[in-house]
XYZ file of N, CA and C in Angstrom:
822
model
N 94.650 100.573 84.109
C 95.589 102.113 84.056
C 96.090 102.256 86.310
N 95.082 101.052 87.215
C 95.155 101.122 88.619
C 96.555 100.174 88.402
N 96.801 98.974 88.433
C 98.248 98.230 88.235
C 99.285 99.631 87.472
N 98.906 100.161 86.560
C 99.996 101.127 87.089
C 100.407 102.134 87.237
N 99.141 102.606 88.366
C 99.420 103.342 89.908
C 100.376 102.132 90.739
N 99.841 101.317 91.503
C 100.384 100.370 92.203
C 102.194 100.502 91.768
N 102.099 100.199 90.204
C 103.740 100.101 89.557
C 104.414 101.539 90.304
N 103.660 102.458 89.961
C 104.672 104.177 89.874
C 104.351 103.829 91.841
N 103.578 104.095 92.140
C 104.327 103.956 93.732
C 104.825 103.741 94.176
N 105.200 101.884 94.080
C 106.232 101.071 94.549
C 107.149 101.977 94.211
N 107.149 101.928 92.784
C 109.222 102.727 92.547
C 109.300 104.204 92.960
N 108.039 104.617 93.299
C 108.812 105.886 94.111
C 108.709 105.748 95.605
N 108.498 105.089 96.284
C 108.703 104.687 97.770
C 109.941 103.964 97.630
N 110.322 103.266 96.761
C 111.964 102.473 96.945
C 112.710 103.573 96.500
N 112.131 104.682 95.852
C 113.487 105.255 95.214
C 113.385 106.107 96.767
N 112.288 106.835 96.635
C 112.336 106.978 98.573
C 113.478 106.427 99.300
N 113.652 105.746 99.578
C 113.894 104.725 100.956
C 115.315 104.803 100.114
N 115.167 104.516 99.034
C 117.237 104.487 98.332
C 117.658 106.510 99.021
N 116.807 106.919 98.555
C 117.520 107.999 99.138
C 117.319 108.730 99.986
N 116.966 108.499 101.392
C 117.113 108.093 102.312
C 117.853 107.303 103.350
N 118.408 106.202 102.445
C 119.663 105.690 102.695
C 118.812 104.131 103.529
N 117.613 103.900 103.655
C 116.884 103.090 104.120
C 116.360 101.865 102.739
N 116.927 101.652 102.128
C 117.277 100.335 101.094
C 116.199 98.921 101.695
N 117.057 98.949 103.078
C 117.299 97.254 103.853
C 115.703 97.605 104.532
N 114.626 98.811 104.903
C 113.885 98.746 105.598
C 112.590 98.166 104.241
N 113.120 98.532 103.172
C 112.281 97.044 101.781
C 112.213 96.283 102.118
N 113.463 96.298 102.001
C 114.385 94.452 102.043
C 113.728 93.188 103.631
N 113.945 93.836 104.552
C 114.232 93.128 106.465
C 113.177 93.827 106.675
N 111.804 92.518 107.157
C 110.815 93.273 108.513
C 111.097 92.765 109.561
N 112.229 92.747 110.123
C 111.955 91.883 111.350
C 110.804 92.750 113.180
N 111.016 91.145 113.525
C 110.113 91.570 114.499
C 111.246 91.175 115.680
N 110.937 91.779 117.173
C 111.768 91.594 118.185
C 111.367 90.479 118.993
N 110.122 91.489 119.070
C 109.229 90.143 120.858
C 109.130 88.695 120.137
N 108.767 87.639 120.780
C 109.444 86.186 121.204
C 107.924 85.785 121.337
N 106.381 85.674 120.594
C 105.814 86.351 120.918
C 104.858 84.220 121.389
N 106.353 83.238 120.749
C 106.026 82.039 120.491
C 106.976 80.863 120.896
N 107.260 80.147 121.399
C 108.180 78.925 121.259
C 108.319 77.651 121.341
N 108.680 77.051 121.119
C 108.243 75.628 120.949
C 107.612 74.956 122.129
N 107.429 75.154 123.039
C 107.071 75.042 124.710
C 105.278 74.560 124.106
N 105.651 75.846 123.198
C 103.647 76.466 123.033
C 103.314 74.992 122.146
N 104.129 74.122 121.338
C 104.229 73.548 120.826
C 104.151 71.807 121.360
N 104.326 72.276 122.361
C 104.781 70.948 123.282
C 105.696 70.160 122.900
N 107.016 70.827 122.712
C 108.786 70.185 122.298
C 109.667 70.646 122.944
N 110.685 70.021 123.607
C 111.556 70.713 124.167
C 112.393 71.200 123.414
N 113.135 72.578 124.051
C 113.789 73.006 123.420
C 115.695 74.226 124.120
N 115.920 74.129 123.819
C 116.623 75.212 124.443
C 117.302 76.331 123.795
N 117.520 77.312 124.742
C 117.473 78.162 124.307
C 119.019 78.884 123.342
N 119.792 79.378 122.668
C 120.720 79.295 122.530
C 121.670 80.511 121.928
N 123.133 80.634 122.045
C 123.202 82.085 121.401
C 125.213 81.631 120.692
N 125.305 82.529 119.712
C 126.136 82.993 119.381
C 126.797 83.693 118.044
N 128.272 83.699 118.089
C 128.574 84.724 117.536
C 128.892 85.048 116.562
N 128.475 85.951 115.424
C 128.982 85.665 113.953
C 130.636 86.056 114.246
N 131.665 86.008 112.802
C 132.970 86.215 112.604
C 132.682 87.941 112.998
N 132.147 88.437 112.935
C 132.866 90.169 112.984
C 131.406 90.746 114.736
N 131.106 89.837 114.977
C 131.180 89.583 117.197
C 129.737 89.309 117.196
N 128.874 89.972 116.086
C 127.084 90.621 116.330
C 126.808 88.663 117.447
N 126.264 89.141 118.355
C 125.857 87.529 118.505
C 124.490 87.783 118.562
N 124.124 86.147 118.582
C 123.059 85.741 117.382
C 122.365 84.978 118.344
N 120.710 84.912 118.181
C 120.119 83.513 119.095
C 119.430 83.249 118.366
N 118.975 81.645 119.245
C 118.218 81.127 118.066
C 117.469 79.814 119.299
N 117.098 78.944 118.806
C 116.579 77.888 119.431
C 117.372 76.498 118.629
N 117.777 75.715 120.554
C 117.971 74.370 119.281
C 116.668 73.395 120.386
N 116.054 72.406 118.872
C 115.137 71.406 119.016
C 115.475 70.043 118.703
N 115.470 69.014 120.137
C 116.168 67.639 119.510
C 114.897 66.919 119.349
N 115.209 66.354 118.125
C 114.728 65.225 118.085
C 114.787 63.485 118.623
N 113.708 63.161 119.753
C 113.921 61.664 120.566
C 115.045 60.883 119.063
N 114.406 60.614 118.049
C 115.610 59.447 117.465
C 115.837 60.155 116.198
N 117.066 61.307 116.301
C 116.979 62.107 114.691
C 117.861 61.614 113.423
N 117.470 61.703 112.586
C 118.435 60.748 111.175
C 119.190 61.567 110.745
N 118.846 63.001 111.071
C 119.834 64.501 110.552
C 119.039 65.527 111.200
N 119.703 66.604 110.804
C 119.872 68.236 111.917
C 119.625 68.904 110.821
N 118.728 69.896 111.086
C 118.035 70.827 109.942
C 118.259 72.549 110.467
N 119.717 73.509 109.477
C 119.795 73.819 109.410
C 118.921 75.629 108.891
N 117.940 75.844 110.052
C 116.494 76.353 109.224
C 116.545 77.775 109.269
N 116.921 78.472 107.352
C 117.062 79.829 107.629
C 116.046 80.855 106.764
N 115.436 80.659 107.902
C 113.548 81.171 107.949
C 113.890 82.857 106.478
N 112.355 83.525 106.394
C 111.495 84.366 105.597
C 112.451 85.325 106.116
N 111.924 86.301 105.785
C 112.695 87.991 105.814
C 111.354 88.748 107.237
N 110.534 88.649 107.016
C 109.669 88.564 108.613
C 109.511 88.247 109.273
N 109.254 88.529 110.735
C 109.190 88.339 111.970
C 110.332 87.906 112.924
N 110.557 86.536 112.389
C 111.582 86.127 113.775
C 111.230 84.766 114.205
N 111.937 83.707 114.829
C 111.678 82.476 115.219
C 110.647 82.562 115.626
N 109.997 82.870 116.249
C 108.593 82.421 116.993
C 107.768 82.752 115.698
N 107.781 83.248 114.034
C 107.051 83.051 113.262
C 106.782 81.560 112.638
N 107.710 80.702 113.206
C 108.087 79.277 112.398
C 107.563 78.233 112.766
N 106.645 78.256 114.408
C 106.690 77.680 114.720
C 106.142 75.863 113.863
N 104.816 76.844 112.510
C 104.785 75.047 111.815
C 105.744 74.742 111.376
N 107.075 75.402 110.723
C 107.972 74.289 110.090
C 108.493 74.009 111.220
N 108.199 74.263 112.884
C 109.472 73.226 113.113
C 108.218 72.061 113.790
N 106.794 72.447 113.845
C 106.776 71.321 113.984
C 106.952 69.463 113.183
N 106.946 70.550 111.853
C 106.796 69.750 111.026
C 107.985 69.435 110.178
N 108.869 69.485 111.112
C 110.620 69.487 110.853
C 111.109 68.046 112.234
N 110.060 68.454 113.222
C 110.170 67.639 114.401
C 109.682 65.952 113.687
N 108.444 66.130 113.928
C 107.796 64.921 113.342
C 108.529 64.641 112.107
N 109.296 65.113 111.335
C 110.501 63.727 110.557
C 111.225 63.696 111.003
N 111.622 63.289 112.265
C 112.190 63.186 112.944
C 113.769 63.706 112.499
N 113.790 65.427 111.994
C 115.031 65.755 112.686
C 114.750 66.962 113.571
N 116.658 66.763 114.463
C 116.761 67.813 115.064
C 117.079 68.903 114.208
N 116.944 70.071 115.544
C 116.959 71.735 114.583
C 117.049 73.021 115.289
N 118.281 73.634 114.577
C 118.247 74.720 114.854
C 118.480 75.902 114.599
N 116.742 76.398 114.593
C 116.605 77.838 114.082
C 116.761 79.207 114.929
N 117.340 80.244 113.731
C 118.573 80.946 114.486
C 117.825 82.850 113.766
N 117.677 83.725 114.369
C 116.842 84.733 114.035
C 118.684 85.281 113.116
N 118.223 85.577 112.615
C 119.626 86.545 111.268
C 120.000 88.333 112.386
N 120.425 88.688 112.382
C 120.887 90.120 113.327
C 120.487 91.019 112.951
N 119.418 91.695 114.033
C 118.504 92.612 113.918
C 117.109 92.242 114.029
N 116.714 90.985 113.548
C 115.851 89.829 114.349
C 115.601 89.678 115.526
N 114.442 89.210 116.313
C 114.157 88.512 117.345
C 115.057 89.029 118.959
N 116.058 88.312 119.204
C 116.688 88.618 120.352
C 118.781 88.603 119.808
N 118.775 88.685 118.335
C 119.678 88.530 117.419
C 120.320 90.021 117.989
N 121.496 90.623 118.299
C 121.769 91.985 118.055
C 122.600 92.676 116.214
N 122.069 93.664 116.019
C 122.779 94.513 115.039
C 121.747 94.638 113.882
N 122.410 94.974 112.931
C 120.821 94.831 112.073
C 121.059 94.068 110.390
N 120.458 93.867 110.024
C 120.293 92.466 109.595
C 120.790 93.942 107.398
N 121.813 92.376 106.808
C 122.163 92.557 106.047
C 122.519 91.729 104.519
N 123.051 91.961 103.809
C 122.980 90.630 102.765
C 124.169 90.329 103.597
N 125.534 90.313 103.279
C 126.256 89.727 103.832
C 126.330 89.406 105.479
N 125.560 90.587 106.052
C 125.685 89.672 107.478
C 124.993 88.443 107.575
N 123.887 88.783 107.651
C 122.884 87.339 107.475
C 123.462 86.010 106.056
N 124.497 86.214 105.162
C 125.422 84.884 105.252
C 126.221 84.989 106.395
N 127.029 86.106 106.677
C 127.474 85.583 108.099
C 127.064 84.740 109.006
N 125.294 84.905 110.036
C 125.161 84.586 110.468
C 124.908 83.242 109.990
N 124.204 83.023 109.501
C 123.538 81.143 108.660
C 125.135 80.764 109.134
N 126.694 81.274 108.481
C 127.655 80.855 108.622
C 128.002 80.410 109.840
N 128.164 81.315 110.844
C 128.269 81.261 112.221
C 127.060 79.994 112.816
N 126.638 79.515 112.484
C 124.482 78.693 112.988
C 125.349 77.560 112.386
N 126.350 77.187 111.641
C 126.567 75.950 110.876
C 127.891 75.840 112.131
N 129.084 76.912 112.258
C 129.722 76.330 112.702
C 129.679 75.993 114.363
N 128.017 76.578 114.834
C 127.460 76.099 116.400
C 127.433 74.482 116.145
N 126.707 74.505 114.494
C 126.062 73.030 114.627
C 127.238 71.949 115.112
N 128.167 72.539 113.911
C 129.439 71.517 113.859
C 130.817 71.167 115.196
N 131.131 72.187 115.341
C 131.616 72.569 116.345
C 130.984 72.500 117.985
N 130.170 72.669 118.063
C 129.521 73.185 119.773
C 128.488 71.569 119.646
N 127.514 71.775 118.602
C 126.334 70.060 118.780
C 127.127 68.869 118.562
N 128.697 69.026 117.566
C 129.066 67.803 117.276
C 128.220 67.406 116.117
N 127.777 68.164 115.341
C 127.062 67.155 114.225
C 128.159 66.981 112.918
N 127.733 65.692 112.090
C 128.515 65.927 111.337
C 128.054 66.639 110.241
N 128.776 67.218 109.597
C 128.565 67.561 108.499
C 128.002 67.424 107.331
N 127.527 65.384 106.682
C 127.289 65.122 106.190
C 125.306 64.869 106.423
N 125.275 64.781 107.155
C 124.213 65.011 108.314
C 123.643 66.101 108.597
N 124.098 67.856 108.203
C 123.369 68.468 108.641
C 122.362 69.031 106.903
N 121.468 69.661 107.297
C 120.117 69.707 105.902
C 120.260 71.029 105.832
N 120.697 71.535 104.884
C 120.358 73.285 105.089
C 119.346 74.164 104.698
N 117.622 74.408 105.098
C 116.652 74.816 104.568
C 116.582 76.231 105.259
N 116.420 76.400 103.893
C 115.749 78.132 103.325
C 114.395 78.198 102.669
N 113.990 79.408 103.773
C 112.444 79.597 102.795
C 112.699 80.655 103.096
N 112.186 80.960 101.997
C 111.484 82.485 100.810
C 113.312 82.836 100.977
N 113.499 84.617 101.777
C 114.595 84.981 101.796
C 116.114 84.074 101.890
N 114.874 83.522 103.362
C 115.907 82.831 103.636
C 117.294 80.842 102.244
N 116.058 81.383 101.393
C 116.864 80.317 99.954
C 118.567 81.024 99.528
N 118.412 81.887 99.196
C 119.801 82.338 98.569
C 120.736 82.326 100.137
N 120.841 82.095 101.830
C 121.045 82.525 102.354
C 121.509 80.946 102.501
N 120.392 80.057 102.438
C 121.092 78.573 102.315
C 121.568 77.423 101.433
N 121.380 78.735 100.134
C 122.968 78.118 99.131
C 124.207 78.752 99.143
N 124.067 79.801 100.096
C 125.711 80.445 99.852
C 126.105 80.134 100.877
N 125.337 79.305 102.033
C 126.105 78.039 102.938
C 126.260 76.844 102.433
N 125.488 76.528 101.427
C 125.761 74.882 100.848
C 127.285 74.692 100.028
N 127.129 76.782 99.471
C 128.378 76.753 98.481
C 129.443 76.807 99.304
N 129.708 76.700 100.954
C 130.736 77.172 100.937
C 131.374 76.100 101.795
N 129.998 74.989 102.791
C 130.469 74.334 103.502
C 129.482 72.826 102.851
N 130.233 71.822 103.849
C 129.545 70.138 102.982
C 128.330 70.026 103.229
N 127.902 70.182 103.678
C 125.918 69.924 103.395
C 125.743 68.654 103.251
N 125.240 68.264 103.492
C 123.898 66.494 103.880
C 123.054 66.838 102.266
N 122.331 67.601 102.871
C 121.028 68.012 101.758
C 120.666 69.989 101.657
N 119.719 69.862 100.893
C 119.702 71.526 100.906
C 118.536 71.394 100.255
N 117.420 72.290 101.096
C 116.100 72.439 100.869
C 115.588 74.142 100.232
N 115.073 74.389 99.582
C 114.846 75.849 99.199
C 113.182 75.522 99.380
N 112.776 75.824 100.119
C 111.347 76.268 99.876
C 111.143 77.645 99.404
N 110.081 77.881 98.935
C 109.440 78.970 97.805
C 110.094 80.280 97.993
N 111.489 80.589 96.924
C 112.630 80.751 97.021
C 112.687 81.248 95.689
N 113.810 82.019 95.626
C 113.866 83.427 94.405
C 114.930 83.698 93.765
N 115.331 83.653 92.545
C 116.386 82.755 91.760
C 117.681 83.729 91.789
N 116.964 85.029 92.010
C 117.746 86.113 92.932
C 116.863 87.789 93.215
N 117.141 88.683 94.096
C 116.314 89.510 94.364
C 116.101 90.266 93.345
N 117.536 91.304 92.875
C 117.345 91.724 91.499
C 115.965 91.429 90.311
N 115.881 89.871 89.739
C 114.977 89.270 89.686
C 113.706 89.085 89.734
N 113.542 88.875 90.541
C 112.090 88.814 91.674
C 111.447 90.394 91.634
N 112.513 91.321 91.599
C 112.190 93.225 91.487
C 110.966 93.517 90.499
N 112.366 93.010 89.139
C 112.415 93.031 88.128
C 110.813 92.044 87.082
N 110.218 90.975 88.152
C 109.553 90.194 87.196
C 108.427 91.100 88.029
N 107.972 91.560 90.085
C 106.968 91.668 90.164
C 106.426 92.960 90.180
N 108.045 94.132 90.028
C 107.998 95.352 89.590
C 108.907 95.571 88.596
N 108.231 95.606 87.315
C 109.115 95.820 86.162
C 109.237 97.641 85.680
N 108.993 98.219 86.410
C 109.644 99.544 86.123
C 110.798 100.010 87.290
N 111.139 99.561 87.735
C 111.740 99.561 89.387
C 113.397 99.487 87.647
N 113.857 100.376 88.528
C 115.492 100.498 88.113
C 115.944 99.476 88.379
N 117.489 99.039 87.847
C 117.996 97.717 88.509
C 118.960 98.585 88.910
N 119.781 99.705 89.102
C 120.112 100.423 90.514
C 119.600 100.490 91.483
N 118.696 100.026 91.652
C 117.761 100.724 93.094
C 118.330 99.249 93.974
N 118.874 98.221 93.583
C 118.772 96.907 94.944
C 120.685 97.125 93.986
N 121.309 97.776 93.559
C 122.829 97.690 92.706
C 123.472 97.098 94.399
N 122.920 97.273 95.511
C 123.953 96.481 96.432
C 123.661 95.104 96.844
N 122.076 94.749 96.296
C 121.807 93.317 97.357
C 121.601 92.899 95.995
N 122.095 91.204 96.412
C 123.186 90.421 94.860
C 120.924 88.932 95.680
N 121.436 88.655 96.739
C 120.913 87.268 96.763
C 120.382 86.128 96.155
N 121.563 85.973 95.310
C 122.005 85.171 93.548
C 121.781 83.582 94.243
N 120.139 83.560 95.045
C 120.378 81.675 94.838
C 120.792 81.021 93.718
N 120.324 81.564 92.532
C 121.050 80.563 91.291
C 122.350 81.215 91.340
N 122.481 81.727 91.663
C 124.855 81.615 91.349
C 125.197 80.949 92.618
N 124.764 81.256 93.842
C 125.308 80.061 94.795
C 124.513 78.696 94.236
N 123.819 78.173 93.870
C 123.689 77.402 93.401
C 124.347 76.428 92.405
N 125.353 77.179 91.711
C 126.247 76.465 90.754
C 127.406 75.680 91.837
N 128.041 76.273 93.026
C 128.336 75.430 93.529
C 128.304 74.952 94.688
N 127.161 74.278 94.534
C 126.535 73.502 95.443
C 126.725 72.147 95.343
N 127.903 71.215 96.114
C 127.673 69.615 95.309
C 126.825 68.594 96.617
N 125.962 69.568 97.112
C 124.628 68.682 97.762
C 123.276 67.898 97.791
N 122.645 66.761 97.555
C 121.220 66.954 96.708
C 120.105 68.292 96.865
N 119.820 68.545 95.932
C 118.940 69.698 96.322
C 117.112 69.518 96.119
N 116.388 69.299 96.676
C 115.253 69.885 96.836
C 114.475 71.418 96.496
N 113.873 71.320 95.721
C 113.491 72.561 95.302
C 111.663 72.673 96.086
N 110.478 73.254 96.287
C 109.444 73.443 96.638
C 108.497 74.640 96.406
N 107.048 74.532 95.543
C 107.177 75.569 95.351
C 105.948 75.907 95.201
N 105.051 76.331 94.393
C 103.181 76.174 94.531
C 102.944 77.557 93.632
N 102.728 76.932 92.492
C 102.193 78.025 91.691
C 101.082 78.803 90.826
N 100.687 78.582 93.151
C 99.440 79.865 93.491
C 100.484 81.137 94.393
N 101.410 80.955 94.059
C 102.689 81.889 94.889
C 102.409 83.063 94.931
N 101.843 83.756 95.383
C 101.357 85.061 94.755
C 102.653 86.472 94.951
N 103.878 85.565 95.953
C 105.136 86.203 96.474
C 106.699 86.575 95.315
N 106.660 85.184 95.127
C 107.274 84.684 94.156
C 107.518 83.746 92.994
N 107.242 84.450 91.916
C 106.517 83.706 90.792
C 107.238 82.427 91.026
N 106.109 81.621 90.027
C 106.289 80.122 89.468
C 107.923 79.367 89.056
N 107.661 80.406 88.529
C 109.284 80.529 87.385
C 110.318 80.295 87.759
N 110.422 80.919 88.731
C 111.696 81.213 89.282
C 112.188 80.030 90.064
N 111.003 79.000 90.376
C 111.246 77.483 90.955
C 111.978 76.693 89.943
N 111.462 77.294 89.109
C 111.859 76.547 87.061
C 113.178 76.639 87.051
N 113.280 77.852 87.205
C 114.222 78.211 86.800
C 116.131 78.116 87.738
N 115.956 77.747 88.916
C 116.231 77.677 90.018
C 116.790 75.398 90.137
N 115.791 75.410 89.434
C 115.542 73.554 89.408
C 116.822 73.220 87.743
N 116.731 74.186 87.085
C 117.548 74.264 86.396
C 119.251 74.467 86.342
N 119.257 74.974 87.264
C 120.394 75.527 87.662
C 121.354 74.984 88.384
N 120.657 73.951 89.227
C 120.814 72.667 89.923
C 121.843 71.086 89.034
N 123.410 71.161 89.313
C 124.565 70.372 88.637
C 124.137 69.087 89.534
N 123.995 69.152 90.897
C 124.034 68.137 91.698
C 122.921 67.582 91.899
N 121.952 66.082 92.155
C 121.406 65.408 92.370
C 120.301 66.077 92.634
N 118.908 66.265 92.626
C 118.419 66.692 92.495
C 116.318 66.632 92.026
N 115.546 67.344 93.390
C 113.905 66.750 93.390
C 113.055 68.060 92.883
N 112.152 68.501 92.414
C 111.069 69.246 92.834
C 109.840 68.430 93.038
N 108.873 69.538 93.680
C 107.940 68.744 94.556
C 107.372 70.154 94.417
N 105.541 70.593 94.178
C 104.530 71.719 93.452
C 103.492 71.091 94.829
N 103.886 71.943 95.502
C 102.453 72.368 96.236
C 101.467 73.792 95.837
N 100.704 73.349 96.501
C 99.726 74.271 96.460
C 99.278 75.521 97.187
N 98.302 76.594 96.981
C 98.606 77.364 98.256
C 99.216 78.377 98.036
N 99.223 79.631 99.178
C 100.103 81.121 99.068
C 101.162 80.691 98.836
N 101.923 82.453 99.654
C 103.527 81.850 99.620
C 103.693 81.549 101.457
N 102.916 82.002 101.946
C 103.048 82.018 103.522
C 102.455 81.049 103.967
N 101.442 80.444 102.631
C 100.412 78.603 103.895
C 100.496 77.859 103.069
N 101.368 78.187 101.779
C 100.853 76.960 101.029
C 102.256 75.559 102.538
N 102.755 75.660 102.245
C 103.426 73.826 102.983
C 102.824 73.881 104.201
N 101.540 74.738 104.389
C 100.776 74.358 105.438
C 99.325 73.630 104.829
N 98.991 74.178 104.033
C 97.490 73.592 103.651
C 97.990 72.455 102.665
N 99.421 72.214 102.537
C 99.677 71.263 101.008
C 100.235 70.471 102.373
N 100.431 70.352 103.248
C 101.010 69.503 104.576
C 101.390 68.054 104.137
N 100.238 67.299 103.831
C 101.065 65.833 103.564
C 101.649 65.021 102.170
N 101.337 66.496 101.074
C 102.287 65.479 99.843
C 103.647 67.090 100.409
N 103.442 67.180 101.026
C 105.285 68.845 101.870
C 105.847 67.243 102.414
N 104.994 67.132 103.780
C 105.931 66.492 104.248
C 105.896 64.711 103.908
N 105.223 64.394 103.092
C 106.013 62.920 102.411
C 106.759 63.391 101.435
N 107.539 64.414 100.694
C 108.320 64.263 99.971
C 109.796 64.950 100.228
N 109.193 65.568 101.068
C 110.321 65.648 102.068
C 111.036 64.433 102.899
N 109.593 63.367 103.536
C 110.824 62.043 103.936
C 111.065 61.344 102.929
N 110.993 61.440 102.340
C 111.334 60.376 101.120
C 113.166 61.047 100.802
N 112.654 62.552 99.776
C 113.882 62.924 100.123
C 115.381 62.802 101.070
N 114.253 63.211 101.602
C 115.367 63.014 103.558
C 116.383 61.383 103.695
N 115.101 60.579 103.146
C 115.973 58.673 103.094
C 116.485 58.394 102.683
N 115.799 59.057 101.375
C 116.168 58.134 99.891
C 117.887 59.355 100.092
N 118.735 60.271 100.403
C 120.353 61.073 100.408
C 120.175 60.620 101.840
N 120.328 60.858 103.072
C 120.558 60.827 104.095
C 121.095 59.090 104.013
N 120.706 58.557 104.524
C 120.514 57.069 104.746
C 121.808 56.878 103.058
N 122.143 56.793 102.526
C 122.875 56.486 101.162
C 124.332 57.307 101.612
N 124.359 58.349 102.280
C 125.473 58.612 102.844
C 126.154 57.931 104.364
N 124.691 57.368 105.199
C 125.221 56.744 105.916
C 126.200 55.758 105.649
N 126.039 54.377 104.778
C 126.027 53.855 104.258
C 127.343 53.333 103.473
N 127.696 54.950 103.133
C 129.046 55.005 102.446
C 130.244 55.852 103.460
N 129.952 55.641 104.603
C 131.038 56.116 105.736
C 131.799 54.642 106.134
């Protein structure tokens, strides 16, 4: 009975947001204040900015590694901003990788307001910044998406010749996620939002690593399995433990070991073919 009331409440709130033209407020949860920087983790970094193709100015951090073996383009989740990602920043740096961490439009110091097509354009602009300004070879770019960043990363890798793709705790598509979590929500509520990770993966040629936890209370573990089955390129799957927001921290050793092996195995082979 209680679950039924919760489901009804969620549907009612979603429909109310739709009626007022505020569906985006139910999807995106940006914050503006930058509360921490890589300096708090004793890491050198640069504040960077670049523009999306529609002129929106985006903000981010360039965090170099001393002896890089690759470069990560990190697409974060739907909440907070770049300053919410310091745990990931530290782990990526420990893996010997450069990192470009950027905020979507409307997040942190980036201008504009978030939208699905806008977030895709933002990641595409981040790719151009890496390749054209930082002169990073495309085959050395690891496009990494966490949660909502998953479909954004997959979309980017479907259009650009990335070296690797990492999908962490992400979903097959936003409508499928809503249907699995809140089965009474009508499909038309999210008619303008797809975030179809699985569809994008069908066009990705790079090796893909899927990381997920059965304990994830936000994105069901079944989504990771469906994504893995949809991958046509070389693929790997890593099961971690812990909830949606802290699983990668609780499973840190297994998480980093798997990433280290995946990155070393694929990026090194690509270098040998050059």
